[in-house]
Amino acid sequence: MKGLGLYIHIPFCVSKCKYCDFYSLAGVDQTCRERYVEALCKHMCDYKLQAKNHVVTSVYFGGGTPSLLTEKQLKTIVKAVRKNFHVSQRCEISMEVNPGTVDEEKLKAIKKLGINRLSIGAQSFDENELNTCGRIHTPKEIYDCVTQARKAKFDNISLDLIYGLPNQTKESLFENLENAFNLNVDHISLYGLKIEDGTPFWYDRHKLVLPDEDEEREMYFEAVEKLRHAGFRQYEISNFAKRHKACKHNLRYWNCDEYLGFGPAAHSYFGGKRFSFKRDLKLYMDSFDENVKTSETLLDEYVDIPPQARIAEYVMLRFRLVEGVNLAKFSKRFGRSFEQLYYQKMNPYINSGHIVKTKTGYAFSLQGMYVSNYILSRIVGGDLIIPGSNS
Ligand SMILES: C[S@@+](CC[C@H](N)C(=O)[O-])C[C@H]1O[C@@H](n2cnc3c(N)ncnc32)[C@H](O)[C@@H]1O
Ligand code: SF4
């Protein structure tokens, strides 16, 4: 049986953070949330036959804020997953949790449902930085969340942090990292702040005090070094894990393995096709409601990826990983030689030290990783069709 990942999008938040462009809405009431859960379950049922020869090895509840759902709503979704798909016994089931939206009792209930990995959105441990971002929680609520998760017997906990926030100094970033290390978490995702078009930060971009390019690069390189010292192995540009704690679900994206996404804005890669659904909660719910007639299609993009683009996507995604492209795996997958296809284009970046030869193939050096988007656009850019995943 082939492996499969499931992404379940929960598009609800208490309020919108000032940097965030993920599809989620604030102030959605319980009736609507109930209707959404029903739609999700019907949507999963639609894939029952198509996925009958697949075994689900990872499930990821992302958002938005999945921890806003009630225990009963989460239970309904987990039940639908188990009813419609073959779920591996060792399946990694992750859930994004926002500090301030759970307590010990709720976390115990979440654990009991079979959710075995938590990704807690800390972003920062500095009160001013949190307020600037419009986060709903305090630094103490991050500590409480991790402590309660440990009490609920979660042994796979990740924290999200952002560097390059307005007014952030290297010292405060490193303090954020120290705080994360002291909490003894298993995994850290460290993202560079992206000013996304249309967000409050984007409108305020000329007023915000942001680190310049050099400062931002130093923040990243020094943070990577501190993470390594603290026992976190970097396995992807922004992801660092203790032994055996790399996120299996996100690895599926970077390995170009199949996944199905459910919910508005969710992306899928299945049967050689990449597709996504529109960022429209109402349309999504109406599409699965027998009493509502909708003529508009739920699909946003739908692309049957031609062979050359499949190779380019694979190269682009694998290069995000510290392991890079493995020559043997590449030729087994595509029946072609990676070096024959790409050596010439990679050559300038090998000479400049941005790409290095490893025991098994080619990978970015840390310097290369930092400018990976630019280099990859030069190497595979012309062959790509659509980028995009749920991570
Ligand atoms: C799907 S989001 C939200 C998860 C969860 N709702 C939360 O806020 O804790 C996953 C992560 O992406 C990161 N993120 C979102 N927008 C970002 C941006 N504009 N720049 C950098 N990181 C961002 C944050 O670290 C966030 O925790
Ligand atoms: S960062 Fe998380 S909590 Fe904030 S708006 Fe985005 S999804 Fe919602």
CSV table of C-alpha atoms and ligand atoms in Angstrom, one decimal:
chain,number,residue,atom,x,y,z
A,1,MET,CA,0.0,0.0,0.0
A,2,LYS,CA,1.2,3.5,-0.8
A,3,GLY,CA,1.6,6.1,2.0
A,4,LEU,CA,-0.6,9.1,2.4
A,5,GLY,CA,-0.7,12.3,4.5
A,6,LEU,CA,-3.9,14.1,5.4
A,7,TYR,CA,-4.0,17.8,6.1
A,8,ILE,CA,-7.2,19.2,7.8
A,9,HIS,CA,-7.6,22.9,7.7
A,10,ILE,CA,-9.4,24.6,10.6
A,11,PRO,CA,-10.0,28.2,9.4
A,12,PHE,CA,-11.0,29.8,12.7
A,13,CYS,CA,-9.0,32.2,15.0
A,14,VAL,CA,-9.8,34.3,18.0
A,15,SER,CA,-8.4,37.3,16.1
A,16,LYS,CA,-6.0,37.8,13.2
A,17,CYS,CA,-2.3,38.3,13.9
A,18,LYS,CA,-0.8,41.2,12.1
A,19,TYR,CA,1.6,39.2,10.0
A,20,CYS,CA,-0.6,36.3,9.0
A,21,ASP,CA,-1.9,35.5,5.6
A,22,PHE,CA,-3.1,32.0,6.3
A,23,TYR,CA,-6.8,31.6,5.5
A,24,SER,CA,-8.7,32.0,8.7
A,25,LEU,CA,-11.5,34.0,10.1
A,26,ALA,CA,-12.1,35.6,13.5
A,27,GLY,CA,-15.5,35.6,15.2
A,28,VAL,CA,-17.1,32.6,13.6
A,29,ASP,CA,-19.8,31.2,15.9
A,30,GLN,CA,-20.4,27.6,17.1
A,31,THR,CA,-23.2,26.9,14.7
A,32,CYS,CA,-21.0,27.7,11.8
A,33,ARG,CA,-18.1,25.7,13.2
A,34,GLU,CA,-20.5,22.7,13.6
A,35,ARG,CA,-21.5,23.1,10.0
A,36,TYR,CA,-17.9,23.2,8.9
A,37,VAL,CA,-17.0,20.0,10.8
A,38,GLU,CA,-19.9,18.3,9.0
A,39,ALA,CA,-18.7,19.5,5.6
A,40,LEU,CA,-15.1,18.3,6.4
A,41,CYS,CA,-16.5,14.8,7.2
A,42,LYS,CA,-18.5,14.7,4.0
A,43,HIS,CA,-15.5,15.8,2.0
A,44,MET,CA,-13.3,13.1,3.5
A,45,CYS,CA,-16.0,10.5,2.6
A,46,ASP,CA,-15.6,11.6,-1.1
A,47,TYR,CA,-12.0,10.3,-1.1
A,48,LYS,CA,-12.7,7.0,0.5
A,49,LEU,CA,-12.6,5.0,-2.7
A,50,GLN,CA,-9.8,6.9,-4.3
A,51,ALA,CA,-7.6,6.3,-1.2
A,52,LYS,CA,-8.6,2.7,-0.6
A,53,ASN,CA,-5.1,1.5,-1.6
A,54,HIS,CA,-3.3,4.0,0.6
A,55,VAL,CA,-2.3,3.9,4.2
A,56,VAL,CA,-2.3,7.1,6.1
A,57,THR,CA,1.0,7.7,7.9
A,58,SER,CA,0.4,11.3,9.0
A,59,VAL,CA,-2.5,13.6,9.8
A,60,TYR,CA,-2.0,17.3,10.4
A,61,PHE,CA,-4.6,19.6,11.9
A,62,GLY,CA,-3.5,23.1,10.8
A,63,GLY,CA,-5.0,26.5,10.7
A,64,GLY,CA,-6.2,28.8,11.7
A,65,THR,CA,-6.5,27.5,15.2
A,66,PRO,CA,-7.5,23.9,15.5
A,67,SER,CA,-7.3,24.1,19.3
A,68,LEU,CA,-10.5,26.3,19.1
A,69,LEU,CA,-12.6,23.3,18.2
A,70,THR,CA,-14.4,21.5,21.0
A,71,GLU,CA,-13.4,18.0,22.1
A,72,LYS,CA,-16.6,16.7,20.5
A,73,GLN,CA,-15.9,18.4,17.1
A,74,LEU,CA,-12.3,17.1,17.1
A,75,LYS,CA,-13.6,13.6,18.0
A,76,THR,CA,-16.1,13.8,15.0
A,77,ILE,CA,-13.2,14.6,12.6
A,78,VAL,CA,-10.9,11.9,14.0
A,79,LYS,CA,-13.7,9.4,13.7
A,80,ALA,CA,-14.3,10.4,10.1
A,81,VAL,CA,-10.6,10.0,9.3
A,82,ARG,CA,-10.6,6.5,10.7
A,83,LYS,CA,-13.9,5.6,9.0
A,84,ASN,CA,-12.8,6.7,5.5
A,85,PHE,CA,-9.1,5.9,5.4
A,86,HIS,CA,-6.7,3.1,6.5
A,87,VAL,CA,-4.8,4.7,9.3
A,88,SER,CA,-1.4,3.2,10.2
A,89,GLN,CA,-1.0,2.1,13.8
A,90,ARG,CA,2.1,4.3,14.1
A,91,CYS,CA,0.4,7.3,12.4
A,92,GLU,CA,1.8,10.7,13.5
A,93,ILE,CA,-1.2,12.9,14.2
A,94,SER,CA,-0.2,16.6,14.7
A,95,MET,CA,-2.3,19.5,15.8
A,96,GLU,CA,-1.4,23.2,15.9
A,97,VAL,CA,-2.2,24.7,19.3
A,98,ASN,CA,-2.4,28.3,20.3
A,99,PRO,CA,-1.4,29.2,23.8
A,100,GLY,CA,-4.4,30.6,25.7
A,101,THR,CA,-6.9,28.3,23.9
A,102,VAL,CA,-6.4,25.1,25.9
A,103,ASP,CA,-6.0,23.9,29.5
A,104,GLU,CA,-4.7,20.6,30.9
A,105,GLU,CA,-8.1,18.9,30.7
A,106,LYS,CA,-8.6,19.8,27.1
A,107,LEU,CA,-5.0,18.6,26.2
A,108,LYS,CA,-5.7,15.3,28.0
A,109,ALA,CA,-8.9,14.9,25.9
A,110,ILE,CA,-6.9,15.8,22.7
A,111,LYS,CA,-4.3,13.1,23.6
A,112,LYS,CA,-7.0,10.6,24.2
A,113,LEU,CA,-8.3,11.1,20.7
A,114,GLY,CA,-5.0,9.8,19.4
A,115,ILE,CA,-3.4,13.1,18.6
A,116,ASN,CA,0.3,12.5,19.4
A,117,ARG,CA,2.2,15.6,18.4
A,118,LEU,CA,1.6,19.3,19.2
A,119,SER,CA,2.9,22.3,17.3
A,120,ILE,CA,2.5,25.2,19.7
A,121,GLY,CA,2.6,28.7,18.2
A,122,ALA,CA,4.8,30.6,20.6
A,123,GLN,CA,6.3,33.1,18.1
A,124,SER,CA,8.1,35.0,20.8
A,125,PHE,CA,8.6,35.0,24.6
A,126,ASP,CA,8.8,38.8,24.7
A,127,GLU,CA,5.6,40.6,25.8
A,128,ASN,CA,6.2,43.6,23.6
A,129,GLU,CA,7.0,41.4,20.5
A,130,LEU,CA,3.8,39.4,21.1
A,131,ASN,CA,1.7,42.6,21.5
A,132,THR,CA,3.2,44.1,18.3
A,133,CYS,CA,2.2,40.9,16.4
A,134,GLY,CA,-1.4,41.1,17.8
A,135,ARG,CA,-1.0,37.7,19.5
A,136,ILE,CA,-3.7,36.8,22.0
A,137,HIS,CA,-1.5,35.2,24.6
A,138,THR,CA,1.2,36.2,27.1
A,139,PRO,CA,4.7,34.5,27.5
A,140,LYS,CA,3.4,32.8,30.7
A,141,GLU,CA,0.6,31.1,28.7
A,142,ILE,CA,3.3,29.6,26.4
A,143,TYR,CA,5.0,28.0,29.5
A,144,ASP,CA,1.6,26.9,30.9
A,145,CYS,CA,0.7,25.3,27.5
A,146,VAL,CA,3.9,23.3,27.3
A,147,THR,CA,3.8,22.3,31.0
A,148,GLN,CA,0.2,21.2,30.6
A,149,ALA,CA,1.0,19.3,27.4
A,150,ARG,CA,3.7,17.4,29.3
A,151,LYS,CA,1.2,16.6,32.1
A,152,ALA,CA,-1.1,15.3,29.4
A,153,LYS,CA,1.7,13.0,28.4
A,154,PHE,CA,2.6,14.5,25.0
A,155,ASP,CA,6.2,13.4,24.2
A,156,ASN,CA,6.4,15.2,20.8
A,157,ILE,CA,6.1,18.9,21.2
A,158,SER,CA,7.2,21.6,18.7
A,159,LEU,CA,7.3,25.3,19.2
A,160,ASP,CA,7.0,27.9,16.4
A,161,LEU,CA,9.2,31.0,16.7
A,162,ILE,CA,9.6,33.9,14.3
A,163,TYR,CA,12.8,35.9,13.8
A,164,GLY,CA,13.1,39.4,12.3
A,165,LEU,CA,10.0,40.8,14.1
A,166,PRO,CA,9.6,44.5,14.4
A,167,ASN,CA,12.0,46.0,17.0
A,168,GLN,CA,13.5,42.6,17.6
A,169,THR,CA,17.2,42.5,18.5
A,170,LYS,CA,19.5,39.6,18.2
A,171,GLU,CA,19.6,39.5,22.0
A,172,SER,CA,15.8,39.2,22.3
A,173,LEU,CA,15.7,36.5,19.6
A,174,PHE,CA,18.4,34.5,21.4
A,175,GLU,CA,16.5,35.0,24.7
A,176,ASN,CA,13.4,33.5,22.9
A,177,LEU,CA,15.5,30.6,21.9
A,178,GLU,CA,16.9,30.1,25.4
A,179,ASN,CA,13.3,30.1,26.7
A,180,ALA,CA,12.3,27.4,24.2
A,181,PHE,CA,15.4,25.3,25.2
A,182,ASN,CA,14.5,25.6,28.8
A,183,LEU,CA,11.0,24.2,28.1
A,184,ASN,CA,12.8,21.1,26.8
A,185,VAL,CA,10.7,20.8,23.6
A,186,ASP,CA,11.4,18.2,21.0
A,187,HIS,CA,11.2,20.3,17.9
A,188,ILE,CA,11.5,24.0,16.9
A,189,SER,CA,10.4,25.7,13.7
A,190,LEU,CA,12.1,29.1,13.3
A,191,TYR,CA,10.6,31.2,10.5
A,192,GLY,CA,11.9,34.5,9.1
A,193,LEU,CA,9.1,37.1,9.3
A,194,LYS,CA,7.5,37.5,5.8
A,195,ILE,CA,5.6,40.7,5.3
A,196,GLU,CA,2.6,39.3,3.4
A,197,ASP,CA,0.7,41.5,1.0
A,198,GLY,CA,-2.6,42.7,2.5
A,199,THR,CA,-1.8,42.0,6.1
A,200,PRO,CA,-1.7,44.9,8.7
A,201,PHE,CA,2.1,44.6,8.8
A,202,TRP,CA,2.1,45.1,5.0
A,203,TYR,CA,0.1,48.3,5.3
A,204,ASP,CA,2.4,49.5,8.1
A,205,ARG,CA,5.6,48.3,6.4
A,206,HIS,CA,7.2,51.7,6.1
A,207,LYS,CA,6.6,52.5,9.7
A,208,LEU,CA,7.9,49.2,11.1
A,209,VAL,CA,11.4,49.0,12.5
A,210,LEU,CA,12.7,45.8,10.9
A,211,PRO,CA,16.2,44.3,10.9
A,212,ASP,CA,18.1,45.1,7.7
A,213,GLU,CA,19.3,42.3,5.4
A,214,ASP,CA,22.7,41.8,7.1
A,215,GLU,CA,21.1,41.8,10.6
A,216,GLU,CA,18.5,39.3,9.5
A,217,ARG,CA,21.1,37.0,8.0
A,218,GLU,CA,23.2,37.1,11.2
A,219,MET,CA,20.1,36.3,13.2
A,220,TYR,CA,19.5,33.2,11.2
A,221,PHE,CA,23.1,31.9,11.1
A,222,GLU,CA,23.6,32.5,14.8
A,223,ALA,CA,20.3,31.0,15.7
A,224,VAL,CA,21.1,27.9,13.7
A,225,GLU,CA,24.3,27.6,15.6
A,226,LYS,CA,22.6,28.0,19.0
A,227,LEU,CA,20.0,25.4,18.0
A,228,ARG,CA,22.7,22.9,17.1
A,229,HIS,CA,24.4,23.5,20.4
A,230,ALA,CA,21.2,22.8,22.2
A,231,GLY,CA,20.8,19.4,20.5
A,232,PHE,CA,18.5,20.4,17.7
A,233,ARG,CA,19.5,18.9,14.4
A,234,GLN,CA,18.6,21.1,11.4
A,235,TYR,CA,16.7,19.0,8.8
A,236,GLU,CA,15.1,21.7,6.8
A,237,ILE,CA,15.6,25.5,6.2
A,238,SER,CA,13.4,26.4,9.1
A,239,ASN,CA,13.0,23.2,11.0
A,240,PHE,CA,15.1,21.7,13.9
A,241,ALA,CA,14.5,18.5,15.8
A,242,LYS,CA,15.8,16.3,18.5
A,243,ARG,CA,16.5,12.7,17.6
A,244,HIS,CA,13.6,11.0,15.8
A,245,LYS,CA,11.4,14.0,16.2
A,246,ALA,CA,11.4,15.5,12.7
A,247,CYS,CA,7.8,16.1,11.6
A,248,LYS,CA,6.8,13.2,9.4
A,249,HIS,CA,3.9,15.0,7.9
A,250,ASN,CA,6.0,18.0,6.7
A,251,LEU,CA,8.6,15.6,5.4
A,252,ARG,CA,6.0,14.3,3.0
A,253,TYR,CA,5.7,17.7,1.4
A,254,TRP,CA,9.5,18.0,1.0
A,255,ASN,CA,9.8,14.4,-0.4
A,256,CYS,CA,7.0,15.0,-2.9
A,257,ASP,CA,5.0,12.2,-1.4
A,258,GLU,CA,1.2,12.2,-1.7
A,259,TYR,CA,-1.1,14.1,0.6
A,260,LEU,CA,-4.8,15.1,0.6
A,261,GLY,CA,-5.9,18.5,2.1
A,262,PHE,CA,-9.4,19.2,3.3
A,263,GLY,CA,-10.9,22.6,3.9
A,264,PRO,CA,-10.8,26.0,2.2
A,265,ALA,CA,-7.3,26.9,1.0
A,266,ALA,CA,-6.0,23.4,1.5
A,267,HIS,CA,-3.6,22.0,-1.0
A,268,SER,CA,-3.3,18.3,-2.2
A,269,TYR,CA,-0.8,16.3,-4.2
A,270,PHE,CA,-2.5,13.1,-5.2
A,271,GLY,CA,-2.3,10.8,-8.3
A,272,GLY,CA,0.2,13.1,-10.0
A,273,LYS,CA,-2.1,16.1,-9.7
A,274,ARG,CA,-1.7,19.2,-7.5
A,275,PHE,CA,-4.9,20.9,-6.5
A,276,SER,CA,-6.2,23.4,-4.0
A,277,PHE,CA,-9.6,24.7,-2.8
A,278,LYS,CA,-10.8,28.3,-2.8
A,279,ARG,CA,-10.2,30.5,0.2
A,280,ASP,CA,-14.0,30.7,0.9
A,281,LEU,CA,-15.5,29.2,4.0
A,282,LYS,CA,-19.1,29.7,2.9
A,283,LEU,CA,-18.6,28.2,-0.5
A,284,TYR,CA,-16.8,25.2,1.1
A,285,MET,CA,-19.7,24.6,3.5
A,286,ASP,CA,-22.4,25.2,0.8
A,287,SER,CA,-20.7,22.7,-1.5
A,288,PHE,CA,-21.4,19.8,1.0
A,289,ASP,CA,-24.8,20.9,2.0
A,290,GLU,CA,-27.7,19.0,0.3
A,291,ASN,CA,-30.0,22.0,0.9
A,292,VAL,CA,-27.9,24.6,-0.8
A,293,LYS,CA,-27.4,24.8,-4.6
A,294,THR,CA,-24.0,26.0,-5.6
A,295,SER,CA,-22.8,26.3,-9.2
A,296,GLU,CA,-19.4,27.7,-8.4
A,297,THR,CA,-16.5,25.2,-8.3
A,298,LEU,CA,-14.7,24.7,-5.0
A,299,LEU,CA,-11.4,24.1,-6.9
A,300,ASP,CA,-8.9,26.9,-7.0
A,301,GLU,CA,-6.1,25.2,-8.9
A,302,TYR,CA,-6.0,21.8,-10.6
A,303,VAL,CA,-2.9,20.8,-12.4
A,304,ASP,CA,-1.8,17.5,-13.9
A,305,ILE,CA,1.9,17.8,-13.4
A,306,PRO,CA,3.9,16.9,-16.6
A,307,PRO,CA,7.0,14.7,-16.1
A,308,GLN,CA,9.6,17.6,-16.4
A,309,ALA,CA,7.7,19.7,-13.9
A,310,ARG,CA,7.5,16.7,-11.5
A,311,ILE,CA,11.3,16.4,-11.6
A,312,ALA,CA,11.7,20.2,-11.1
A,313,GLU,CA,9.3,20.2,-8.1
A,314,TYR,CA,11.1,17.3,-6.5
A,315,VAL,CA,14.5,19.0,-6.8
A,316,MET,CA,13.1,22.3,-5.4
A,317,LEU,CA,11.4,20.6,-2.4
A,318,ARG,CA,14.3,18.1,-1.7
A,319,PHE,CA,16.8,21.0,-1.7
A,320,ARG,CA,14.8,22.5,1.2
A,321,LEU,CA,16.0,19.6,3.2
A,322,VAL,CA,19.5,19.6,4.7
A,323,GLU,CA,20.0,16.1,3.1
A,324,GLY,CA,19.4,17.6,-0.3
A,325,VAL,CA,19.0,15.4,-3.4
A,326,ASN,CA,20.1,11.8,-3.0
A,327,LEU,CA,21.4,10.6,-6.4
A,328,ALA,CA,20.3,7.0,-6.0
A,329,LYS,CA,16.8,7.9,-4.8
A,330,PHE,CA,16.5,10.4,-7.7
A,331,SER,CA,17.4,7.8,-10.4
A,332,LYS,CA,15.2,5.2,-8.8
A,333,ARG,CA,12.2,7.6,-8.8
A,334,PHE,CA,12.7,9.2,-12.3
A,335,GLY,CA,15.0,6.7,-14.1
A,336,ARG,CA,17.3,9.6,-15.0
A,337,SER,CA,20.6,10.9,-13.8
A,338,PHE,CA,20.3,14.0,-11.6
A,339,GLU,CA,23.9,15.1,-12.5
A,340,GLN,CA,23.2,14.8,-16.2
A,341,LEU,CA,20.1,17.0,-15.9
A,342,TYR,CA,21.4,19.6,-13.4
A,343,TYR,CA,25.1,19.6,-13.0
A,344,GLN,CA,25.7,22.4,-15.5
A,345,LYS,CA,23.1,24.7,-13.9
A,346,MET,CA,24.4,23.9,-10.4
A,347,ASN,CA,28.0,24.5,-11.3
A,348,PRO,CA,28.3,28.2,-10.5
A,349,TYR,CA,26.7,27.6,-7.1
A,350,ILE,CA,29.1,24.6,-6.4
A,351,ASN,CA,32.0,26.9,-7.2
A,352,SER,CA,30.7,29.6,-4.9
A,353,GLY,CA,30.1,27.1,-2.1
A,354,HIS,CA,26.3,27.5,-2.0
A,355,ILE,CA,25.8,23.9,-3.1
A,356,VAL,CA,28.1,21.1,-1.8
A,357,LYS,CA,28.6,17.5,-2.8
A,358,THR,CA,27.6,15.2,0.0
A,359,LYS,CA,28.2,11.4,0.4
A,360,THR,CA,24.9,10.7,-1.3
A,361,GLY,CA,24.3,13.6,-3.6
A,362,TYR,CA,24.1,17.4,-3.5
A,363,ALA,CA,22.8,19.8,-0.8
A,364,PHE,CA,22.9,23.4,0.1
A,365,SER,CA,25.5,24.7,2.5
A,366,LEU,CA,24.0,26.9,5.2
A,367,GLN,CA,24.9,30.0,3.1
A,368,GLY,CA,23.1,28.4,0.2
A,369,MET,CA,20.1,27.6,2.2
A,370,TYR,CA,19.6,31.2,3.2
A,371,VAL,CA,19.3,32.2,-0.4
A,372,SER,CA,17.8,29.0,-1.6
A,373,ASN,CA,14.7,30.6,-3.3
A,374,TYR,CA,17.0,32.6,-5.6
A,375,ILE,CA,19.3,29.7,-6.5
A,376,LEU,CA,16.4,27.3,-7.1
A,377,SER,CA,14.7,29.7,-9.3
A,378,ARG,CA,17.9,29.7,-11.4
A,379,ILE,CA,18.2,25.9,-11.5
A,380,VAL,CA,14.6,24.6,-11.8
A,381,GLY,CA,12.5,27.8,-12.0
A,382,GLY,CA,11.6,27.5,-15.7
A,383,ASP,CA,10.2,24.0,-15.3
A,384,LEU,CA,7.9,24.6,-12.4
A,385,ILE,CA,4.1,24.9,-12.7
A,386,ILE,CA,2.7,25.7,-9.3
A,387,PRO,CA,4.4,25.9,-6.0
A,388,GLY,CA,2.4,25.5,-2.8
A,389,SER,CA,1.6,23.2,0.0
A,390,ASN,CA,0.0,23.4,3.4
A,391,SER,CA,3.2,24.1,5.2
B,1,LIG,C1,-0.5,28.0,10.1
B,1,LIG,S1,0.4,29.2,11.1
B,1,LIG,C2,-0.5,29.3,12.5
B,1,LIG,C3,-0.5,28.3,13.7
B,1,LIG,C4,-1.3,28.8,14.9
B,1,LIG,N1,-2.5,29.3,14.5
B,1,LIG,C5,-0.5,29.8,15.7
B,1,LIG,O1,-0.6,31.0,15.3
B,1,LIG,O2,0.0,29.5,16.7
B,1,LIG,C6,1.9,28.3,11.4
B,1,LIG,C7,3.1,29.2,11.7
B,1,LIG,O3,3.5,29.9,10.6
B,1,LIG,C8,4.2,31.0,11.0
B,1,LIG,N2,3.9,32.2,10.3
B,1,LIG,C9,2.6,32.6,9.9
B,1,LIG,N3,2.7,33.7,9.2
B,1,LIG,C10,4.0,34.1,9.1
B,1,LIG,C11,4.7,35.1,8.5
B,1,LIG,N4,4.1,36.1,7.8
B,1,LIG,N5,6.1,35.2,8.6
B,1,LIG,C12,6.7,34.2,9.2
B,1,LIG,N6,6.1,33.2,9.9
B,1,LIG,C13,4.8,33.1,9.8
B,1,LIG,C14,4.0,31.2,12.5
B,1,LIG,O4,5.1,30.8,13.2
B,1,LIG,C15,2.9,30.2,12.8
B,1,LIG,O5,2.9,29.6,14.1
B,2,SF4,S1,-0.8,33.2,13.1
B,2,SF4,FE1,-2.2,31.6,13.8
B,2,SF4,S2,-3.5,32.6,15.3
B,2,SF4,FE2,-2.5,34.2,14.2
B,2,SF4,S3,-4.0,34.6,12.6
B,2,SF4,FE3,-2.5,33.2,11.7
B,2,SF4,S4,-3.5,31.2,12.0
B,2,SF4,FE4,-4.6,32.7,13.4
